[in-house]
Tab-separated table of C-alpha atoms and ligand atoms in Angstrom:
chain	number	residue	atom	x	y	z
A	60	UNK	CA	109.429	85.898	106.184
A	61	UNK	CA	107.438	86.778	109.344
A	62	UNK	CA	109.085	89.063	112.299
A	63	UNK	CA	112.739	88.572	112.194
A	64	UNK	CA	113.033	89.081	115.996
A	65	UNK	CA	116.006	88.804	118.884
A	66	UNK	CA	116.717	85.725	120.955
A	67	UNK	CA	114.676	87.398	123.935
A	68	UNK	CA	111.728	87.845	121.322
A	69	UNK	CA	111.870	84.623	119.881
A	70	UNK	CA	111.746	83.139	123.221
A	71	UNK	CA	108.943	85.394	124.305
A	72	UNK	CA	106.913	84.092	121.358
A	73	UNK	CA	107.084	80.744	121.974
A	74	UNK	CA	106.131	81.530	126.301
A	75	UNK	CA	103.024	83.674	124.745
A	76	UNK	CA	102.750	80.943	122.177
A	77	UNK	CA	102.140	78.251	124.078
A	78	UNK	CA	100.090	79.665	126.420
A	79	UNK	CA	97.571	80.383	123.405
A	80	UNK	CA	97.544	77.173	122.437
A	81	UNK	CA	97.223	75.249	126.305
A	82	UNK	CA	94.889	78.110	127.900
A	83	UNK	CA	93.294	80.147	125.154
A	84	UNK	CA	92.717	78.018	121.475
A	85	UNK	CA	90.326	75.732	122.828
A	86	UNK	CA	88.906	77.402	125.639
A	87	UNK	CA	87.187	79.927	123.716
A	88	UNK	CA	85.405	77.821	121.754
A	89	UNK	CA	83.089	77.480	124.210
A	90	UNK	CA	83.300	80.980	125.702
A	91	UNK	CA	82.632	81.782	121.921
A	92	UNK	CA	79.222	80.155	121.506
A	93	UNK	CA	78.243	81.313	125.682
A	94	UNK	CA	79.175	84.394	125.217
A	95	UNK	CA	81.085	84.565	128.755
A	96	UNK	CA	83.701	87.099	129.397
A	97	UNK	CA	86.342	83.820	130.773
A	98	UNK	CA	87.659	86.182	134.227
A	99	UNK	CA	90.069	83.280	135.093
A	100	UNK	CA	92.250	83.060	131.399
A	101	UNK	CA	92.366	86.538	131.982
A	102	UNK	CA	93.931	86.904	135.261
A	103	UNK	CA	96.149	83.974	133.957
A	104	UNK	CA	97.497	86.358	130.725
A	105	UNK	CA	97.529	89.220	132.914
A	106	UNK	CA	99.893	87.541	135.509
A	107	UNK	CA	101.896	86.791	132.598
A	108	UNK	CA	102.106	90.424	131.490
A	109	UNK	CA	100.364	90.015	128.328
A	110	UNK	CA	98.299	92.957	128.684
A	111	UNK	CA	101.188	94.969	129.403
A	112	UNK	CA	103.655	94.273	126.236
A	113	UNK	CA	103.692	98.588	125.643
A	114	UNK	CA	104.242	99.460	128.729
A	115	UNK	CA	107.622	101.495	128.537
A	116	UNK	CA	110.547	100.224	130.627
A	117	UNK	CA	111.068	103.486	132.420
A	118	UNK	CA	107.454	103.066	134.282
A	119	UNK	CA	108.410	99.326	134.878
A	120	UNK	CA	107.535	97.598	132.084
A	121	UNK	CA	109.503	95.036	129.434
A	122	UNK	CA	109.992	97.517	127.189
A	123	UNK	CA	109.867	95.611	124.148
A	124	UNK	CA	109.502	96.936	121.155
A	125	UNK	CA	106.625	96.947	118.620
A	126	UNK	CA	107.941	94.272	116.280
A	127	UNK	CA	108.201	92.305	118.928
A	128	UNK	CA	104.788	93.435	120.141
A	129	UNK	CA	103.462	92.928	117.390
A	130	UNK	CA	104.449	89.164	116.758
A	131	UNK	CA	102.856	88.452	120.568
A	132	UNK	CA	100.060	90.091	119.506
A	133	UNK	CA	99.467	88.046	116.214
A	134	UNK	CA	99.513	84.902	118.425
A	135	UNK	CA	97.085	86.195	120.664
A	136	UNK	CA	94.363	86.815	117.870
A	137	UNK	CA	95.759	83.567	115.950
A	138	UNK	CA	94.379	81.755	119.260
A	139	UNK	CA	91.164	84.128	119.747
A	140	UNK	CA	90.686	87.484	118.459
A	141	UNK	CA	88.301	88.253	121.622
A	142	UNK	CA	91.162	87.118	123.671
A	143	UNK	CA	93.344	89.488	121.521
A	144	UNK	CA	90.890	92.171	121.851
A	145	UNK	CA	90.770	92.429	125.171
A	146	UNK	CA	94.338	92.929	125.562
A	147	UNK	CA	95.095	95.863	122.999
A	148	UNK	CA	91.854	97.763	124.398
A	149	UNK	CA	93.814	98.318	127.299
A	150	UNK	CA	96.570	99.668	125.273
A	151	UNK	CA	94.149	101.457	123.277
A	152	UNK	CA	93.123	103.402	126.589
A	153	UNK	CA	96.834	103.236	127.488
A	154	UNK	CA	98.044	105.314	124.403
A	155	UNK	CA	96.608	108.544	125.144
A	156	UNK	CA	98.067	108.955	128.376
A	157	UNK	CA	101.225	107.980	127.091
A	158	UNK	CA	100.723	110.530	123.989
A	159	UNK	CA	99.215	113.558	126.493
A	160	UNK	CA	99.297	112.552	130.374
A	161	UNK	CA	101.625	114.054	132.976
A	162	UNK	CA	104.710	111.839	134.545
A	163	UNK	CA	102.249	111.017	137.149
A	164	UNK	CA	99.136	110.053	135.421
A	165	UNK	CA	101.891	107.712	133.418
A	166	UNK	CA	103.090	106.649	136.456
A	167	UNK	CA	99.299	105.664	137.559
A	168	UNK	CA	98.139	103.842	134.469
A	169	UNK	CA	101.382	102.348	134.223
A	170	UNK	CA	101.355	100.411	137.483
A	171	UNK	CA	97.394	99.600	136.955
A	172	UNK	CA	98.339	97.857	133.644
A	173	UNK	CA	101.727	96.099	135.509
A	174	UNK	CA	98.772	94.849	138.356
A	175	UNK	CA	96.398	93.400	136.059
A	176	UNK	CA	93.951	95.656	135.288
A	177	UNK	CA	92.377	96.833	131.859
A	178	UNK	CA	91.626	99.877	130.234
A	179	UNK	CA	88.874	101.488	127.771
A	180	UNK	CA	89.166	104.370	125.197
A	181	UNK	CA	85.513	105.634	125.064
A	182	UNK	CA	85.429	107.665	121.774
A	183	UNK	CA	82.228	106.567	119.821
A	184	UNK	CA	79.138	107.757	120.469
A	185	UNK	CA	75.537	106.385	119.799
A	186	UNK	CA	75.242	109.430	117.343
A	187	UNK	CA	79.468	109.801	116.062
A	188	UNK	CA	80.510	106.672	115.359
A	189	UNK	CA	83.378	107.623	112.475
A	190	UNK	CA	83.108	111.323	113.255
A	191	UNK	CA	84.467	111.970	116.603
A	192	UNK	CA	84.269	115.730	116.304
A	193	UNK	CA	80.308	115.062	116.529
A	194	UNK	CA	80.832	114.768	120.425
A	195	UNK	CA	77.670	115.178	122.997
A	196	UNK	CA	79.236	113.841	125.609
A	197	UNK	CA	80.167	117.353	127.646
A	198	UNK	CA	82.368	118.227	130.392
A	199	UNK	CA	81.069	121.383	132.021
A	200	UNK	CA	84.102	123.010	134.195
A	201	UNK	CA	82.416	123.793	137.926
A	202	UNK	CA	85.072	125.658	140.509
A	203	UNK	CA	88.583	123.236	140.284
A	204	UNK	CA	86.468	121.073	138.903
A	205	UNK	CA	84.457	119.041	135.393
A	206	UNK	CA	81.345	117.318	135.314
A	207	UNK	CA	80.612	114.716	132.824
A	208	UNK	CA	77.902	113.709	130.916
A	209	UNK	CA	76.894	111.412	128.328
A	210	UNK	CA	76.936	108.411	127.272
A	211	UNK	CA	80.146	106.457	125.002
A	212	UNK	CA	79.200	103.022	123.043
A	213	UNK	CA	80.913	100.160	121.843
A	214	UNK	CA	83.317	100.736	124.231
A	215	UNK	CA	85.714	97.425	124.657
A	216	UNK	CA	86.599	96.745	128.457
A	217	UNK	CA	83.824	99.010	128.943
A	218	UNK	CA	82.512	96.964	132.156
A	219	UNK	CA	85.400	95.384	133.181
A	220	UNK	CA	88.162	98.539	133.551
A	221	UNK	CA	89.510	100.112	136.031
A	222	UNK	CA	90.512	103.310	134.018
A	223	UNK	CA	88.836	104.995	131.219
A	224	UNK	CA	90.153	107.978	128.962
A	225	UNK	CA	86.780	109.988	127.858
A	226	UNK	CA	86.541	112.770	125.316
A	227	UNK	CA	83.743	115.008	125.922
A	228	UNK	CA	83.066	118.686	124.603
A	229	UNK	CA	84.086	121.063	126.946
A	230	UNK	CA	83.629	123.836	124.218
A	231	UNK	CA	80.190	122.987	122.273
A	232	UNK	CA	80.475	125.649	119.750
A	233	UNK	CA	84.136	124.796	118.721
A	234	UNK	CA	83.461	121.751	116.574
A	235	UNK	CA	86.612	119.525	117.190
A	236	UNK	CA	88.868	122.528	118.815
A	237	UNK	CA	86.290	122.267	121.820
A	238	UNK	CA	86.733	118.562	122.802
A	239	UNK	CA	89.177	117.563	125.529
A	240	UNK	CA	90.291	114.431	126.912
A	241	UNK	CA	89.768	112.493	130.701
A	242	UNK	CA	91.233	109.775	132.420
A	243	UNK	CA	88.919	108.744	135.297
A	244	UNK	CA	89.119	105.757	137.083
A	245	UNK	CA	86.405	102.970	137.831
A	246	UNK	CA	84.564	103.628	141.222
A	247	UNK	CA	84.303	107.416	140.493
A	248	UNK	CA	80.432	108.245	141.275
A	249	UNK	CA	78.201	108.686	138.081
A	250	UNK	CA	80.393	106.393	135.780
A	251	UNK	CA	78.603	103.036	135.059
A	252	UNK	CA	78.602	100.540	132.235
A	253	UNK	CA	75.339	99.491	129.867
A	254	UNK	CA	74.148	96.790	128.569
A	255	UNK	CA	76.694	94.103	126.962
A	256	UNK	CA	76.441	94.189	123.421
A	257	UNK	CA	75.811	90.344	122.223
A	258	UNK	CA	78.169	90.445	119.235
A	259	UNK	CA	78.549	88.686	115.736
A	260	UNK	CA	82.557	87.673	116.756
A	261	UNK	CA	84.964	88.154	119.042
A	262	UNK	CA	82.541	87.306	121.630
A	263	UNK	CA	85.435	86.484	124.268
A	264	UNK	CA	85.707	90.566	124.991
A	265	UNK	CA	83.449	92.521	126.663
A	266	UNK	CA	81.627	95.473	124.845
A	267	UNK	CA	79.076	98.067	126.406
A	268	UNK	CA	78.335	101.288	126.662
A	269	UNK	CA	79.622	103.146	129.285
A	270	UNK	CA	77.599	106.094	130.898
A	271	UNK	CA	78.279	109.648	132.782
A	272	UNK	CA	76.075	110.775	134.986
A	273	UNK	CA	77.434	114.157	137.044
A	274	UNK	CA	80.633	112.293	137.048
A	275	UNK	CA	82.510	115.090	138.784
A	276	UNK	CA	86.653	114.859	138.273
A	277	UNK	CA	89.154	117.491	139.537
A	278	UNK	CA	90.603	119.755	136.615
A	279	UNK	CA	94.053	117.460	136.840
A	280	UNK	CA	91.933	114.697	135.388
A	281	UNK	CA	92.301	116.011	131.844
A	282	UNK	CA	95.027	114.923	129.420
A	283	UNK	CA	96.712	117.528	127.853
A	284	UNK	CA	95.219	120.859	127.374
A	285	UNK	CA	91.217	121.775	127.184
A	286	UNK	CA	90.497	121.151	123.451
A	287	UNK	CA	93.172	118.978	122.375
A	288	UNK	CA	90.827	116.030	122.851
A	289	UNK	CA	90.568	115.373	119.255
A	290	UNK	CA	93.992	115.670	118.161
A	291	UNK	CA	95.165	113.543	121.110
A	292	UNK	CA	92.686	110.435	119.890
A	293	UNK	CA	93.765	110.898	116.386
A	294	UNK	CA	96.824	110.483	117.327
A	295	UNK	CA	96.063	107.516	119.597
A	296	UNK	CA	93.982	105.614	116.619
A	297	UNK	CA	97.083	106.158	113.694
A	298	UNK	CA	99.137	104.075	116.272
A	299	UNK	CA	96.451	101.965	117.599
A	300	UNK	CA	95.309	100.768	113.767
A	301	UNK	CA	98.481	99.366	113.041
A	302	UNK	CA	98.130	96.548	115.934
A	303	UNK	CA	94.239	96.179	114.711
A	304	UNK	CA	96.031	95.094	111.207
A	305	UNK	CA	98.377	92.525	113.236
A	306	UNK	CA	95.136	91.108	114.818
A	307	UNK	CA	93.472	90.354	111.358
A	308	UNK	CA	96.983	89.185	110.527
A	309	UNK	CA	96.425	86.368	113.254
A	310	UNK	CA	93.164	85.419	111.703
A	311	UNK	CA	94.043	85.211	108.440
A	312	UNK	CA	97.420	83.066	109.347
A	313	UNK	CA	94.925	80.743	111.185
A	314	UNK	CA	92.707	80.548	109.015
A	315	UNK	CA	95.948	79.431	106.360
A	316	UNK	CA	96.426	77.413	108.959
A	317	UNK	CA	93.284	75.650	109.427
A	318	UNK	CA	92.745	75.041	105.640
A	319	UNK	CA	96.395	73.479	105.205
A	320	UNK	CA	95.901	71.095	107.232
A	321	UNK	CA	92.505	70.398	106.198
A	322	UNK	CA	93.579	69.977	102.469
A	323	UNK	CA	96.296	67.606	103.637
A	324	UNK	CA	94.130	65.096	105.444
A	325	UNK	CA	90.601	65.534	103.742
A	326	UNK	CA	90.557	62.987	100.707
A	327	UNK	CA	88.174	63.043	97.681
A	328	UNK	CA	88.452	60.896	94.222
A	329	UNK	CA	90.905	59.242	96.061
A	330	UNK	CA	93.430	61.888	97.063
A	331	UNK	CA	94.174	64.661	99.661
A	332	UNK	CA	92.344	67.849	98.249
A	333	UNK	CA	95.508	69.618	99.033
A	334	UNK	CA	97.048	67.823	95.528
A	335	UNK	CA	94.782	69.209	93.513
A	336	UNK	CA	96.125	72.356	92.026
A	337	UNK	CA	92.444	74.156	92.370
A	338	UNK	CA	93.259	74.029	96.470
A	339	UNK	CA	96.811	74.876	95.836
A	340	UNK	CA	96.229	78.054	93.879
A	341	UNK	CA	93.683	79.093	96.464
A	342	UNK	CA	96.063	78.277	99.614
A	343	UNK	CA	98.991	80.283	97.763
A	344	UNK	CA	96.557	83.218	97.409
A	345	UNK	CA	95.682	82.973	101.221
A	346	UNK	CA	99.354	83.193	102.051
A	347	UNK	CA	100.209	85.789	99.162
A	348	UNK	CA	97.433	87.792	101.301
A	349	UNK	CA	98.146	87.229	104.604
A	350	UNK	CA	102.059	87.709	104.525
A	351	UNK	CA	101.743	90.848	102.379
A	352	UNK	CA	99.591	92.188	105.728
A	353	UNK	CA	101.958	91.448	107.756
A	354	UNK	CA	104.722	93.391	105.820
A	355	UNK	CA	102.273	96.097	105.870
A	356	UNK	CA	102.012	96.328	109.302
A	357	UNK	CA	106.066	95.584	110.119
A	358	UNK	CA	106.425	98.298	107.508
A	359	UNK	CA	104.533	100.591	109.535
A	360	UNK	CA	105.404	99.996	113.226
A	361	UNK	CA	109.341	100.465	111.577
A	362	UNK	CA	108.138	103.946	110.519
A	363	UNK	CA	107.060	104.555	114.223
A	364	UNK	CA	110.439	103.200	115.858
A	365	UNK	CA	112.301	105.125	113.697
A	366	UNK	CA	109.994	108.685	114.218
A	367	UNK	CA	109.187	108.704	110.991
A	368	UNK	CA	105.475	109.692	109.524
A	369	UNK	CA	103.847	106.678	109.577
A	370	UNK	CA	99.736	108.078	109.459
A	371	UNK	CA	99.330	106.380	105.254
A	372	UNK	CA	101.008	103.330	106.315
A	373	UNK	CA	99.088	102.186	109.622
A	374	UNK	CA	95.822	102.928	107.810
A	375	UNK	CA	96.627	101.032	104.936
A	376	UNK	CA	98.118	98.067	106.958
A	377	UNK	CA	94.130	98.220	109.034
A	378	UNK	CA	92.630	98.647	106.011
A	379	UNK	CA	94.473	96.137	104.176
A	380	UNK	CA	94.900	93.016	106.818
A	381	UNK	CA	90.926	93.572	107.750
A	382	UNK	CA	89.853	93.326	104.179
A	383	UNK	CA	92.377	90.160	103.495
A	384	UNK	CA	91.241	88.750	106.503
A	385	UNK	CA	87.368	88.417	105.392
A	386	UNK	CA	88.557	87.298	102.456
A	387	UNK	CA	91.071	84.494	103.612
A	388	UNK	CA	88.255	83.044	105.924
A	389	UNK	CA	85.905	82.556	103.368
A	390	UNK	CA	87.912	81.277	101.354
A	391	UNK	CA	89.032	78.990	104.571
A	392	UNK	CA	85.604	77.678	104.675
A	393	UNK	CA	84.728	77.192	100.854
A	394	UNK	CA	88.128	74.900	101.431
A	395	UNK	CA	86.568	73.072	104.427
A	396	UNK	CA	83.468	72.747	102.297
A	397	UNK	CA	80.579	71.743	104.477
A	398	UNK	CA	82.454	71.632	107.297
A	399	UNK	CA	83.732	74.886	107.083
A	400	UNK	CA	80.086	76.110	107.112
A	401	UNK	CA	79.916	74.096	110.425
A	402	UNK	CA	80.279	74.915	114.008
A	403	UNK	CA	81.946	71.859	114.747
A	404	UNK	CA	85.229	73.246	112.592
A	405	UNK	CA	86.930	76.653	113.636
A	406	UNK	CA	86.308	78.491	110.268
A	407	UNK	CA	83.237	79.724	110.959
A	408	UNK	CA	83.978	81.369	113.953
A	409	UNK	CA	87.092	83.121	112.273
A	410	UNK	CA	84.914	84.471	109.735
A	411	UNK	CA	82.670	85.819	112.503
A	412	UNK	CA	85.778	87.432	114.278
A	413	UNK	CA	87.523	88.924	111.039
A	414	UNK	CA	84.664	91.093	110.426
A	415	UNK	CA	85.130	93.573	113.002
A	416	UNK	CA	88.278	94.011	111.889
A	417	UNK	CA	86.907	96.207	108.821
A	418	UNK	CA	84.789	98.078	111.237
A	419	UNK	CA	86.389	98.799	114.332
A	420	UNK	CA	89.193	101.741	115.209
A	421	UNK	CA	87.820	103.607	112.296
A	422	UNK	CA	86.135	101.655	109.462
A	423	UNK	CA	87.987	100.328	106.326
A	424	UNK	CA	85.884	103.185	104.848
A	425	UNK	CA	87.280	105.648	107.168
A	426	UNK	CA	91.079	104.602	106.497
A	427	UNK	CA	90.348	104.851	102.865
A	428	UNK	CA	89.643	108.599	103.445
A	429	UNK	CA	93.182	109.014	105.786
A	430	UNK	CA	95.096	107.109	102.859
A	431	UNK	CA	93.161	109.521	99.691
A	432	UNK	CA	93.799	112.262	101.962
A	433	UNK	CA	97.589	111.543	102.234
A	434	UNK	CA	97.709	110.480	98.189
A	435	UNK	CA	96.129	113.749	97.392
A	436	UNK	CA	97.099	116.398	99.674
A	437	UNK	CA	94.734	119.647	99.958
A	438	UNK	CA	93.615	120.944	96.939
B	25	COS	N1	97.187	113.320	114.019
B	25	COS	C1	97.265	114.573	114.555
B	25	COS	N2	96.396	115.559	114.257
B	25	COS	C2	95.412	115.281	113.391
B	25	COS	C3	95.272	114.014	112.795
B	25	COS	C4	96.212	113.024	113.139
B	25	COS	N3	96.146	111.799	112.615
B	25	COS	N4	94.202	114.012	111.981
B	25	COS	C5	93.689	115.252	112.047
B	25	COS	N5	94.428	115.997	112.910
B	25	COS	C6	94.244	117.411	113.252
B	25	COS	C7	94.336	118.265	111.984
B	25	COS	O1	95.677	118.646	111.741
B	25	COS	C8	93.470	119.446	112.337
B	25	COS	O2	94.190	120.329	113.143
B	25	COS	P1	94.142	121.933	112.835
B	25	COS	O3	92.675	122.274	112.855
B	25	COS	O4	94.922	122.521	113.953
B	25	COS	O5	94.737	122.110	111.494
B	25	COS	C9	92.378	118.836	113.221
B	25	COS	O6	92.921	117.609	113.743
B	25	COS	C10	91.134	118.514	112.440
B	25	COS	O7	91.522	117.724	111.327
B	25	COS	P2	90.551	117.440	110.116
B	25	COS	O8	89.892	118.702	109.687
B	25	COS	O9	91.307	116.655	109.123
B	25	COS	O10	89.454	116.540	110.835
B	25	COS	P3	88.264	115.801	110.205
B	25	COS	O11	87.092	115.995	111.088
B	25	COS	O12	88.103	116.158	108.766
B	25	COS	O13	88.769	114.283	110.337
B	25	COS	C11	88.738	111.951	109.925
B	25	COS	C12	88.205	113.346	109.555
B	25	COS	C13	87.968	110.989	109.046
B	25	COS	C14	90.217	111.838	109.642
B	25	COS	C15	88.507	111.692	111.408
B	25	COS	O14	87.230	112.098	111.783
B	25	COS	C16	88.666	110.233	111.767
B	25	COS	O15	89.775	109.693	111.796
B	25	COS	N6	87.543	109.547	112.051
B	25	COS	C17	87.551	108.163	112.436
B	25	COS	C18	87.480	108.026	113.897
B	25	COS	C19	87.503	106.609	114.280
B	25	COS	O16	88.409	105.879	113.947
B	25	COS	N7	86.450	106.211	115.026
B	25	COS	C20	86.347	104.901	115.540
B	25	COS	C21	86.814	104.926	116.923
B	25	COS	S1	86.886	103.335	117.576
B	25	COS	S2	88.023	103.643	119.089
């Protein structure tokens, strides 16, 4: 099973492939337990285009398409899911300008991607979290002009970007009609980054809150229309969340990974653990797990290549692959036994990294409410 993918695709996967494995795998392993933000592997994936795999052909990119995407992405997040991270939270950013920007801001983010730089979407707030329409960040119009301010957290990229789309209320008294989205560019006066969140997994991406203060941007800095802030990041997370469910694809696959290979070599009353049908059952229900999310999420970037609704299935494939992949890593570890509860094996770590994967881009409780809502249908 897997991506069934074109001879370009299959040879792009095993370029992006084993660059994971040579500059990424074993890398982060350190920059896991320091904490460092590793500048130079980036500038190495970037040169390589791997931040750029959605940028459309006709503003100079690949133009490859999601199921291809999609299995590039997996091996990102099968090497690191920080490292992975990184490189869709540019897309994230990406996607609303895409969804709602003119030809030239397009153009704009489109060659900034192509160059090497990265990208934030700064939705949540300190106080809005899973309820965007609860937005105090404000955008106050002044002559041709909007001044920002607030403050956006948890914001991926957040220090190291070079462009930023910002919802902020430009209408306070019109709930989620009065929100509108900005793309403004690192460098503009008043924009700065916070502190850097010192995070549970993924600790290979950088995460911060990112702050306005009077950031003044000309009226043609908004995407779309005033107020059509909150539709456009809706729209932005249904396709976004179906690349956070290949991510926790790539952990769970590595963490299959890991525990084959553990069960084939570790030996106890005198054979490999991996004959005895306890470990079998276990690895089977890894794989039953992990290939089933995949399918999800192949099932659900089809629906958007063929323009078909597709809002159920990338929330369930999120909500799905995040919840498997928690559940494949511990089961990972219990297989690695001590070990697996040890540093000195990768396990852990995965554990650590699958967990945001049930929190971020809308929580696993959040795409429970998208999928009811789509089951059951106003009433
Ligand atoms: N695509 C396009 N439009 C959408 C949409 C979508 N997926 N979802 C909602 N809308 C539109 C609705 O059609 C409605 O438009 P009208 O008023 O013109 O009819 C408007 O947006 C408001 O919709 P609704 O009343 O359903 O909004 P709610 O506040 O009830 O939305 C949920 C609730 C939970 C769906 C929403 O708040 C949500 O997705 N929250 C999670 C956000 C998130 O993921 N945060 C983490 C960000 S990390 S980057």
């Amino acid at each position: 099973m897997g991506y069934i993918l074109n001879e370009e695709g299959k040879d792009l996967l095993a370029t992006v492939k084993e660059f994971c494995e040579n500059e990424v795998k074993e890398q982060c392993k350190e920059y896991d337990i320091s904490g460092e933000w590793p500048k130079e592997m980036y500038e190495k994936a970037c040169e390589m285009g791997l931040n750029a795999l959605e940028v459309p052909e006709e503003y100079g990119g690949i133009g490859i398409d999601k199921i291809t995407a999609a299995a590039l992405y997996e091996e990102m997040a099968k090497a690191d899911a920080g490292f992975y991270t990184t490189m869709t939270a540019t897309n994230l950013g990406y996607k609303p300008v895409l969804i709602a920007g003119t030809e030239e801001q397009k153009q704009q983010v489109s060659d900034l991607i192509l160059n090497g730089k990265h990208g934030a979407f700064c939705l949540t707030e300190p106080m809005g979290g899973s309820d965007p329409s609860c937005c105090k960040t404000t955008a106050v119009k002044d002559g041709d002009d909007y001044i920002i301010n607030g403050r956006k957290c948890f914001i991926t990229n957040g220090a190291i970007s070079d462009f930023y789309v910002v919802t902020a209320a430009t209408d306070k008294t019109a709930g989620n009609k009065g929100i509108s989205a900005f793309l403004i560019f690192s460098g503009t006066p008043g924009l700065s980054a916070g502190n850097e969140e010192n995070k549970m997994g993924i600790r290979t991406s950088n995460t911060t809150d990112v702050v306005f203060e009077d950031v003044r941007v000309p009226a043609s800095a908004m995407l779309g229309k005033e107020g059509e802030g909150f539709k456009i990041a809706m729209k932005t997370l249904d396709l976004s969340r179906t690349f956070v469910g290949v991510g926790a694809v790539g952990i769970a696959q590595r963490c299959v990974d890991e525990a084959v290979a553990y069960s084939k070599q570790r030996v106890t009353f005198g054979k490999p653990i991996g004959k005895f049908q306890a470990i079998q059952f276990m690895l089977a229900d890894m794989e039953i797990k992990t290939e089933t999310a995949r399918q999800m999420v192949i099932h659900a970037l089809t629906l958007q290549e063929m323009g078909l609704p597709f809002n159920k299935e990338s929330a369930i494939a999120k909500c799905y692959a995040g919840d498997i992949s928690v559940e494949v890593a511990l089961d990972a570890i219990q297989i690695l036994g001590g070990y697996g509860y040890s540093r000195e094996y990768p396990v852990e770590k995965l554990l650590r990294d699958a967990k945001i994967f049930q929190i971020y881009e809308g929580t696993n409780q959040i795409q429970r409410i998208v999928i009811s809502r789509a089951v059951m249908g106003k009433f």
